[in-house]
Amino acid sequence: MTVPTSSDRANSWIPYAGLLVLFWGVWGAFSSLPTKLYAYPDPMVYVVWALTMVVPAWFSLRGKRFDRSRTAGGYGLLIGLTGAGGQLLLFKALTIGPAYVIFPIVALSPAITVLLAFAALRERLNGWSWTGVLLALVAIVLFSVSTGEASDTGWLYLPLAVLVCVAWGVQAFFMRKAALAGVDDASTFGWMTISGLLLIPVAVLMMGGLPLAFPWQAPALTAGTQLLNSVGALFLVMAMSRGKASIVAPVTNALAPVLTIVLSLLVFGAAPTGFQVAGIVLALAGSTLMVYRAEKGAEPTSATVTQLPRDKKSPLA
């Protein structure tokens, strides 16, 4: 049997982060189609998203025991409600405020995650890693400031946007904390799915009832795009359980928009703005720095190897 090295274990989050970027990048490129083509209401998109969460939850839990302990349920519901609640607050904010102001605020959620992980989980980053985190955060803001239109309707959207930012930053932090507490990925995602389903009545109330005057293509297209979102959320849980939250959150939030822009350019002929081009460069540079330093930090040194007692067996043996 091959024993996994410390480098293998430390870098096990990278494939899941890559899959997350793939699924969320494709989702971002096509997620607006139901609203643009059929004027499908945003709260209804939430309802369909919550239902699609059941699919990856079923696959992840198949053949496994669903952890119903107080620890798993507490973390799972906290993670799920902060994520789903943030989504509902975002829908409300976008109906009363300009997206070009809201999204840059929401985009700073990885900064909340980084600060919480640094303060509460004692995750330590070296100078290069901190540089990568800062580059990724700047890239996220640059991606966001190039979207949206102005609006004159009050200031309520500002505190709502801040609440979304905090909620999603806290969600990513508690994903990591749940993993450190021993809660498995499948159970965490199962509780997230339950949380999303619990908020469906709230979304329906926001619409004043279920809309019926839409062609079948609208919910079908929504289900297809939101399934990508749901599977990506599962990969986020898996990446967070294996890597530092202070690295995983900025990497994934910076690289997914890069793929979205590339796909939009190829499929829809949409040219990136100057802000987006700058964001792409910073996202790639920052993510490369963080991943590179994570790999270098996981490599065992020769001094470490020679100091191992010869008469002691490895705990992995």
Tab-separated table of C-alpha atoms in Angstrom:
chain	number	residue	atom	x	y	z
A	1	MET	CA	0.000	0.000	0.000
A	2	THR	CA	1.309	3.445	-0.914
A	3	VAL	CA	1.471	5.809	2.035
A	4	PRO	CA	0.421	9.366	1.145
A	5	THR	CA	3.163	11.905	1.683
A	6	SER	CA	2.723	15.169	3.569
A	7	SER	CA	2.810	16.972	0.221
A	8	ASP	CA	-0.027	14.797	-1.115
A	9	ARG	CA	-2.162	15.478	1.939
A	10	ALA	CA	-1.443	19.220	1.961
A	11	ASN	CA	-2.268	19.612	-1.740
A	12	SER	CA	-5.344	17.357	-1.798
A	13	TRP	CA	-7.575	20.451	-1.896
A	14	ILE	CA	-6.235	21.579	-5.291
A	15	PRO	CA	-8.193	19.128	-7.538
A	16	TYR	CA	-11.459	19.987	-5.779
A	17	ALA	CA	-10.739	23.706	-6.033
A	18	GLY	CA	-10.043	23.194	-9.744
A	19	LEU	CA	-13.368	21.401	-10.222
A	20	LEU	CA	-15.097	24.166	-8.284
A	21	VAL	CA	-13.608	26.802	-10.588
A	22	LEU	CA	-14.703	24.745	-13.616
A	23	PHE	CA	-18.315	24.317	-12.488
A	24	TRP	CA	-18.765	27.838	-11.126
A	25	GLY	CA	-16.987	29.337	-14.121
A	26	VAL	CA	-19.376	27.633	-16.565
A	27	TRP	CA	-22.346	28.425	-14.321
A	28	GLY	CA	-21.381	32.093	-14.225
A	29	ALA	CA	-21.273	32.303	-18.016
A	30	PHE	CA	-24.773	30.882	-18.521
A	31	SER	CA	-26.607	31.607	-15.237
A	32	SER	CA	-28.271	34.812	-16.457
A	33	LEU	CA	-29.883	33.188	-19.520
A	34	PRO	CA	-33.229	32.266	-17.859
A	35	THR	CA	-33.716	35.850	-16.683
A	36	LYS	CA	-32.567	37.414	-19.966
A	37	LEU	CA	-34.492	35.065	-22.274
A	38	TYR	CA	-37.660	34.491	-20.236
A	39	ALA	CA	-37.637	37.216	-17.501
A	40	TYR	CA	-37.600	34.433	-14.920
A	41	PRO	CA	-37.801	35.960	-11.386
A	42	ASP	CA	-34.633	35.830	-9.267
A	43	PRO	CA	-36.416	34.327	-6.221
A	44	MET	CA	-37.680	31.545	-8.484
A	45	VAL	CA	-34.081	30.912	-9.540
A	46	TYR	CA	-33.344	30.450	-5.831
A	47	VAL	CA	-36.155	27.916	-5.504
A	48	VAL	CA	-34.832	25.886	-8.422
A	49	TRP	CA	-31.267	26.136	-7.059
A	50	ALA	CA	-32.365	24.817	-3.660
A	51	LEU	CA	-34.054	21.848	-5.343
A	52	THR	CA	-30.988	21.059	-7.469
A	53	MET	CA	-28.910	20.828	-4.270
A	54	VAL	CA	-30.673	17.518	-3.630
A	55	VAL	CA	-28.884	15.862	-6.574
A	56	PRO	CA	-25.239	16.261	-5.449
A	57	ALA	CA	-26.357	15.708	-1.841
A	58	TRP	CA	-27.816	12.317	-2.803
A	59	PHE	CA	-24.688	11.268	-4.657
A	60	SER	CA	-22.368	12.426	-1.875
A	61	LEU	CA	-24.391	10.672	0.847
A	62	ARG	CA	-25.024	7.439	-1.059
A	63	GLY	CA	-23.603	4.528	0.919
A	64	LYS	CA	-22.515	6.820	3.773
A	65	ARG	CA	-23.950	7.582	7.191
A	66	PHE	CA	-25.576	10.983	7.522
A	67	ASP	CA	-24.135	12.576	10.651
A	68	ARG	CA	-27.076	13.740	12.798
A	69	SER	CA	-24.980	14.723	15.795
A	70	ARG	CA	-25.372	18.120	17.421
A	71	THR	CA	-21.962	19.186	16.123
A	72	ALA	CA	-22.680	18.207	12.515
A	73	GLY	CA	-26.199	19.643	12.593
A	74	GLY	CA	-25.071	22.887	14.205
A	75	TYR	CA	-22.235	23.498	11.772
A	76	GLY	CA	-24.259	22.252	8.793
A	77	LEU	CA	-27.257	24.470	9.455
A	78	LEU	CA	-25.007	27.465	10.165
A	79	ILE	CA	-23.139	26.914	6.896
A	80	GLY	CA	-26.332	26.325	4.939
A	81	LEU	CA	-28.332	29.213	6.353
A	82	THR	CA	-25.522	31.742	5.937
A	83	GLY	CA	-25.092	30.651	2.325
A	84	ALA	CA	-28.759	30.425	1.375
A	85	GLY	CA	-29.736	33.448	3.473
A	86	GLY	CA	-27.021	35.477	1.803
A	87	GLN	CA	-28.414	34.460	-1.567
A	88	LEU	CA	-31.888	35.720	-0.657
A	89	LEU	CA	-30.516	38.987	0.723
A	90	LEU	CA	-28.537	39.455	-2.481
A	91	PHE	CA	-31.704	39.055	-4.574
A	92	LYS	CA	-33.414	41.719	-2.453
A	93	ALA	CA	-30.424	44.086	-2.640
A	94	LEU	CA	-30.262	43.805	-6.428
A	95	THR	CA	-33.914	44.821	-6.757
A	96	ILE	CA	-33.349	48.143	-4.970
A	97	GLY	CA	-29.701	49.039	-5.591
A	98	PRO	CA	-27.036	49.193	-8.307
A	99	ALA	CA	-25.174	45.969	-8.956
A	100	TYR	CA	-21.962	47.902	-9.640
A	101	VAL	CA	-21.934	48.934	-5.954
A	102	ILE	CA	-23.348	45.732	-4.458
A	103	PHE	CA	-21.051	43.172	-6.090
A	104	PRO	CA	-17.736	44.792	-5.083
A	105	ILE	CA	-18.943	44.731	-1.463
A	106	VAL	CA	-20.102	41.107	-1.671
A	107	ALA	CA	-16.872	40.178	-3.466
A	108	LEU	CA	-14.882	40.966	-0.334
A	109	SER	CA	-16.310	37.920	1.478
A	110	PRO	CA	-13.002	35.982	1.117
A	111	ALA	CA	-11.368	38.752	3.162
A	112	ILE	CA	-13.759	37.909	6.006
A	113	THR	CA	-12.805	34.250	5.654
A	114	VAL	CA	-9.078	35.020	5.630
A	115	LEU	CA	-9.300	37.216	8.739
A	116	LEU	CA	-11.410	34.698	10.662
A	117	ALA	CA	-9.102	31.825	9.709
A	118	PHE	CA	-6.059	33.860	10.717
A	119	ALA	CA	-7.545	34.920	14.071
A	120	ALA	CA	-9.566	31.874	15.147
A	121	LEU	CA	-7.948	28.915	13.388
A	122	ARG	CA	-4.384	30.243	13.681
A	123	GLU	CA	-3.769	29.675	9.986
A	124	ARG	CA	-0.404	31.206	9.232
A	125	LEU	CA	0.618	32.508	5.825
A	126	ASN	CA	4.053	33.638	4.728
A	127	GLY	CA	4.758	36.882	2.879
A	128	TRP	CA	4.292	35.407	-0.594
A	129	SER	CA	0.991	33.810	0.384
A	130	TRP	CA	-0.296	37.082	1.843
A	131	THR	CA	0.708	38.781	-1.413
A	132	GLY	CA	-1.278	36.167	-3.336
A	133	VAL	CA	-4.317	36.659	-1.100
A	134	LEU	CA	-4.238	40.438	-1.606
A	135	LEU	CA	-3.848	40.079	-5.387
A	136	ALA	CA	-6.784	37.677	-5.501
A	137	LEU	CA	-8.995	40.016	-3.444
A	138	VAL	CA	-8.160	42.964	-5.699
A	139	ALA	CA	-8.937	40.778	-8.721
A	140	ILE	CA	-12.356	39.889	-7.286
A	141	VAL	CA	-13.218	43.554	-6.841
A	142	LEU	CA	-12.044	44.389	-10.377
A	143	PHE	CA	-14.298	41.666	-11.802
A	144	SER	CA	-17.240	43.069	-9.852
A	145	VAL	CA	-16.923	46.805	-10.542
A	146	SER	CA	-17.390	46.223	-14.270
A	147	THR	CA	-20.983	44.942	-13.878
A	148	GLY	CA	-24.326	46.519	-13.105
A	149	GLU	CA	-26.308	49.661	-13.722
A	150	ALA	CA	-27.058	52.632	-11.543
A	151	SER	CA	-30.186	53.018	-9.433
A	152	ASP	CA	-31.684	55.869	-7.389
A	153	THR	CA	-33.717	53.833	-4.889
A	154	GLY	CA	-32.558	54.516	-1.321
A	155	TRP	CA	-29.645	53.143	0.656
A	156	LEU	CA	-31.067	49.917	2.095
A	157	TYR	CA	-29.061	47.918	-0.437
A	158	LEU	CA	-25.780	48.952	1.268
A	159	PRO	CA	-26.379	47.205	4.622
A	160	LEU	CA	-27.892	44.276	2.741
A	161	ALA	CA	-24.740	43.953	0.620
A	162	VAL	CA	-22.569	44.102	3.741
A	163	LEU	CA	-24.696	41.375	5.351
A	164	VAL	CA	-24.262	39.163	2.271
A	165	CYS	CA	-20.498	39.732	2.340
A	166	VAL	CA	-20.277	38.809	6.026
A	167	ALA	CA	-22.627	35.827	5.649
A	168	TRP	CA	-20.641	34.252	2.800
A	169	GLY	CA	-17.322	34.958	4.470
A	170	VAL	CA	-18.550	33.331	7.682
A	171	GLN	CA	-19.964	30.405	5.695
A	172	ALA	CA	-16.575	29.555	4.166
A	173	PHE	CA	-14.888	29.892	7.561
A	174	PHE	CA	-17.301	27.479	9.233
A	175	MET	CA	-16.886	24.997	6.391
A	176	ARG	CA	-13.260	24.725	7.426
A	177	LYS	CA	-14.133	24.708	11.121
A	178	ALA	CA	-16.640	21.870	10.608
A	179	ALA	CA	-13.967	19.796	8.871
A	180	LEU	CA	-11.548	20.388	11.743
A	181	ALA	CA	-14.291	19.270	14.152
A	182	GLY	CA	-14.506	15.952	12.313
A	183	VAL	CA	-17.701	16.508	10.304
A	184	ASP	CA	-17.438	14.731	6.953
A	185	ASP	CA	-18.037	16.480	3.625
A	186	ALA	CA	-21.199	14.567	2.742
A	187	SER	CA	-22.936	15.372	6.033
A	188	THR	CA	-21.997	19.048	5.827
A	189	PHE	CA	-23.415	19.279	2.318
A	190	GLY	CA	-26.523	17.350	3.386
A	191	TRP	CA	-27.235	19.917	6.087
A	192	MET	CA	-26.568	22.701	3.585
A	193	THR	CA	-29.189	21.182	1.297
A	194	ILE	CA	-31.722	21.021	4.134
A	195	SER	CA	-31.028	24.675	4.956
A	196	GLY	CA	-31.570	25.738	1.356
A	197	LEU	CA	-34.878	23.876	1.182
A	198	LEU	CA	-36.061	25.448	4.452
A	199	LEU	CA	-35.797	28.927	2.928
A	200	ILE	CA	-37.898	28.127	-0.156
A	201	PRO	CA	-41.098	29.493	1.500
A	202	VAL	CA	-39.282	32.786	2.115
A	203	ALA	CA	-38.388	33.041	-1.582
A	204	VAL	CA	-41.996	32.280	-2.542
A	205	LEU	CA	-43.230	35.016	-0.196
A	206	MET	CA	-40.793	37.452	-1.820
A	207	MET	CA	-42.560	36.774	-5.143
A	208	GLY	CA	-46.064	36.883	-3.677
A	209	GLY	CA	-46.660	33.270	-4.747
A	210	LEU	CA	-45.412	30.820	-7.335
A	211	PRO	CA	-45.318	32.296	-10.872
A	212	LEU	CA	-47.066	30.130	-13.435
A	213	ALA	CA	-46.979	32.198	-16.632
A	214	PHE	CA	-43.598	30.995	-17.891
A	215	PRO	CA	-42.722	28.491	-20.619
A	216	TRP	CA	-41.217	25.168	-19.537
A	217	GLN	CA	-37.873	26.220	-21.008
A	218	ALA	CA	-37.403	28.778	-18.204
A	219	PRO	CA	-37.332	26.321	-15.244
A	220	ALA	CA	-35.543	23.701	-17.363
A	221	LEU	CA	-32.722	26.076	-18.309
A	222	THR	CA	-32.571	27.334	-14.727
A	223	ALA	CA	-32.277	23.777	-13.420
A	224	GLY	CA	-29.434	23.019	-15.824
A	225	THR	CA	-27.392	26.078	-14.892
A	226	GLN	CA	-28.116	25.906	-11.171
A	227	LEU	CA	-27.098	22.247	-11.050
A	228	LEU	CA	-23.606	23.442	-11.987
A	229	ASN	CA	-23.840	25.880	-9.073
A	230	SER	CA	-24.904	23.120	-6.669
A	231	VAL	CA	-22.190	20.666	-7.688
A	232	GLY	CA	-19.654	23.487	-7.401
A	233	ALA	CA	-20.851	24.111	-3.846
A	234	LEU	CA	-20.114	20.467	-3.017
A	235	PHE	CA	-16.587	20.857	-4.378
A	236	LEU	CA	-16.209	23.985	-2.227
A	237	VAL	CA	-17.011	21.953	0.887
A	238	MET	CA	-14.505	19.289	-0.171
A	239	ALA	CA	-11.786	21.854	-0.908
A	240	MET	CA	-12.364	23.681	2.385
A	241	SER	CA	-12.098	20.455	4.363
A	242	ARG	CA	-8.673	19.726	2.858
A	243	GLY	CA	-6.994	23.115	2.525
A	244	LYS	CA	-6.540	26.340	4.443
A	245	ALA	CA	-9.625	28.539	4.299
A	246	SER	CA	-7.317	31.554	3.982
A	247	ILE	CA	-6.038	30.157	0.674
A	248	VAL	CA	-8.988	28.193	-0.760
A	249	ALA	CA	-11.507	31.059	-0.520
A	250	PRO	CA	-9.457	33.685	-2.419
A	251	VAL	CA	-8.217	31.176	-5.029
A	252	THR	CA	-11.665	29.879	-5.959
A	253	ASN	CA	-13.371	33.287	-5.869
A	254	ALA	CA	-10.661	34.799	-8.069
A	255	LEU	CA	-10.331	32.068	-10.704
A	256	ALA	CA	-14.014	31.251	-11.353
A	257	PRO	CA	-14.705	34.685	-12.929
A	258	VAL	CA	-11.674	34.205	-15.203
A	259	LEU	CA	-13.275	31.124	-16.746
A	260	THR	CA	-16.641	32.887	-16.909
A	261	ILE	CA	-15.131	35.759	-18.904
A	262	VAL	CA	-13.266	33.409	-21.251
A	263	LEU	CA	-16.429	31.393	-21.946
A	264	SER	CA	-18.488	34.553	-22.435
A	265	LEU	CA	-15.916	35.744	-24.947
A	266	LEU	CA	-15.936	32.425	-26.841
A	267	VAL	CA	-19.689	31.735	-26.765
A	268	PHE	CA	-21.292	35.167	-26.760
A	269	GLY	CA	-18.508	37.270	-28.263
A	270	ALA	CA	-18.395	39.480	-25.170
A	271	ALA	CA	-15.120	41.372	-24.927
A	272	PRO	CA	-13.624	41.811	-21.427
A	273	THR	CA	-13.360	45.337	-20.052
A	274	GLY	CA	-10.103	46.867	-18.892
A	275	PHE	CA	-11.043	46.104	-15.278
A	276	GLN	CA	-11.685	42.474	-16.171
A	277	VAL	CA	-8.399	42.073	-18.020
A	278	ALA	CA	-6.571	43.477	-15.000
A	279	GLY	CA	-8.578	41.147	-12.774
A	280	ILE	CA	-7.604	38.134	-14.877
A	281	VAL	CA	-3.905	38.969	-14.596
A	282	LEU	CA	-4.086	39.555	-10.834
A	283	ALA	CA	-6.237	36.459	-10.243
A	284	LEU	CA	-3.815	34.202	-12.088
A	285	ALA	CA	-0.793	35.783	-10.383
A	286	GLY	CA	-2.290	35.655	-6.901
A	287	SER	CA	-3.613	32.117	-7.242
A	288	THR	CA	-0.311	30.884	-8.654
A	289	LEU	CA	1.553	32.394	-5.712
A	290	MET	CA	-0.756	30.804	-3.145
A	291	VAL	CA	-0.798	27.358	-4.724
A	292	TYR	CA	2.969	27.421	-5.262
A	293	ARG	CA	3.675	28.380	-1.660
A	294	ALA	CA	1.226	25.719	-0.421
A	295	GLU	CA	3.122	23.070	-2.378
A	296	LYS	CA	6.546	24.314	-1.235
A	297	GLY	CA	5.392	24.470	2.359
A	298	ALA	CA	4.208	20.851	2.189
A	299	GLU	CA	7.501	19.430	0.906
A	300	PRO	CA	9.419	17.596	3.638
A	301	THR	CA	12.985	18.804	4.073
A	302	SER	CA	15.962	16.485	4.266
A	303	ALA	CA	16.588	17.632	7.833
A	304	THR	CA	13.097	16.561	8.818
A	305	VAL	CA	13.618	13.130	7.316
A	306	THR	CA	16.955	12.509	9.030
A	307	GLN	CA	15.553	13.473	12.426
A	308	LEU	CA	12.922	10.690	12.409
A	309	PRO	CA	13.816	8.015	14.994
A	310	ARG	CA	14.702	4.729	13.340
A	311	ASP	CA	12.951	2.663	15.975
A	312	LYS	CA	9.623	4.465	15.655
A	313	LYS	CA	6.945	3.393	13.240
A	314	SER	CA	5.053	5.918	11.214
A	315	PRO	CA	1.453	6.387	12.455
A	316	LEU	CA	0.361	5.881	8.842
A	317	ALA	CA	2.132	2.551	8.516
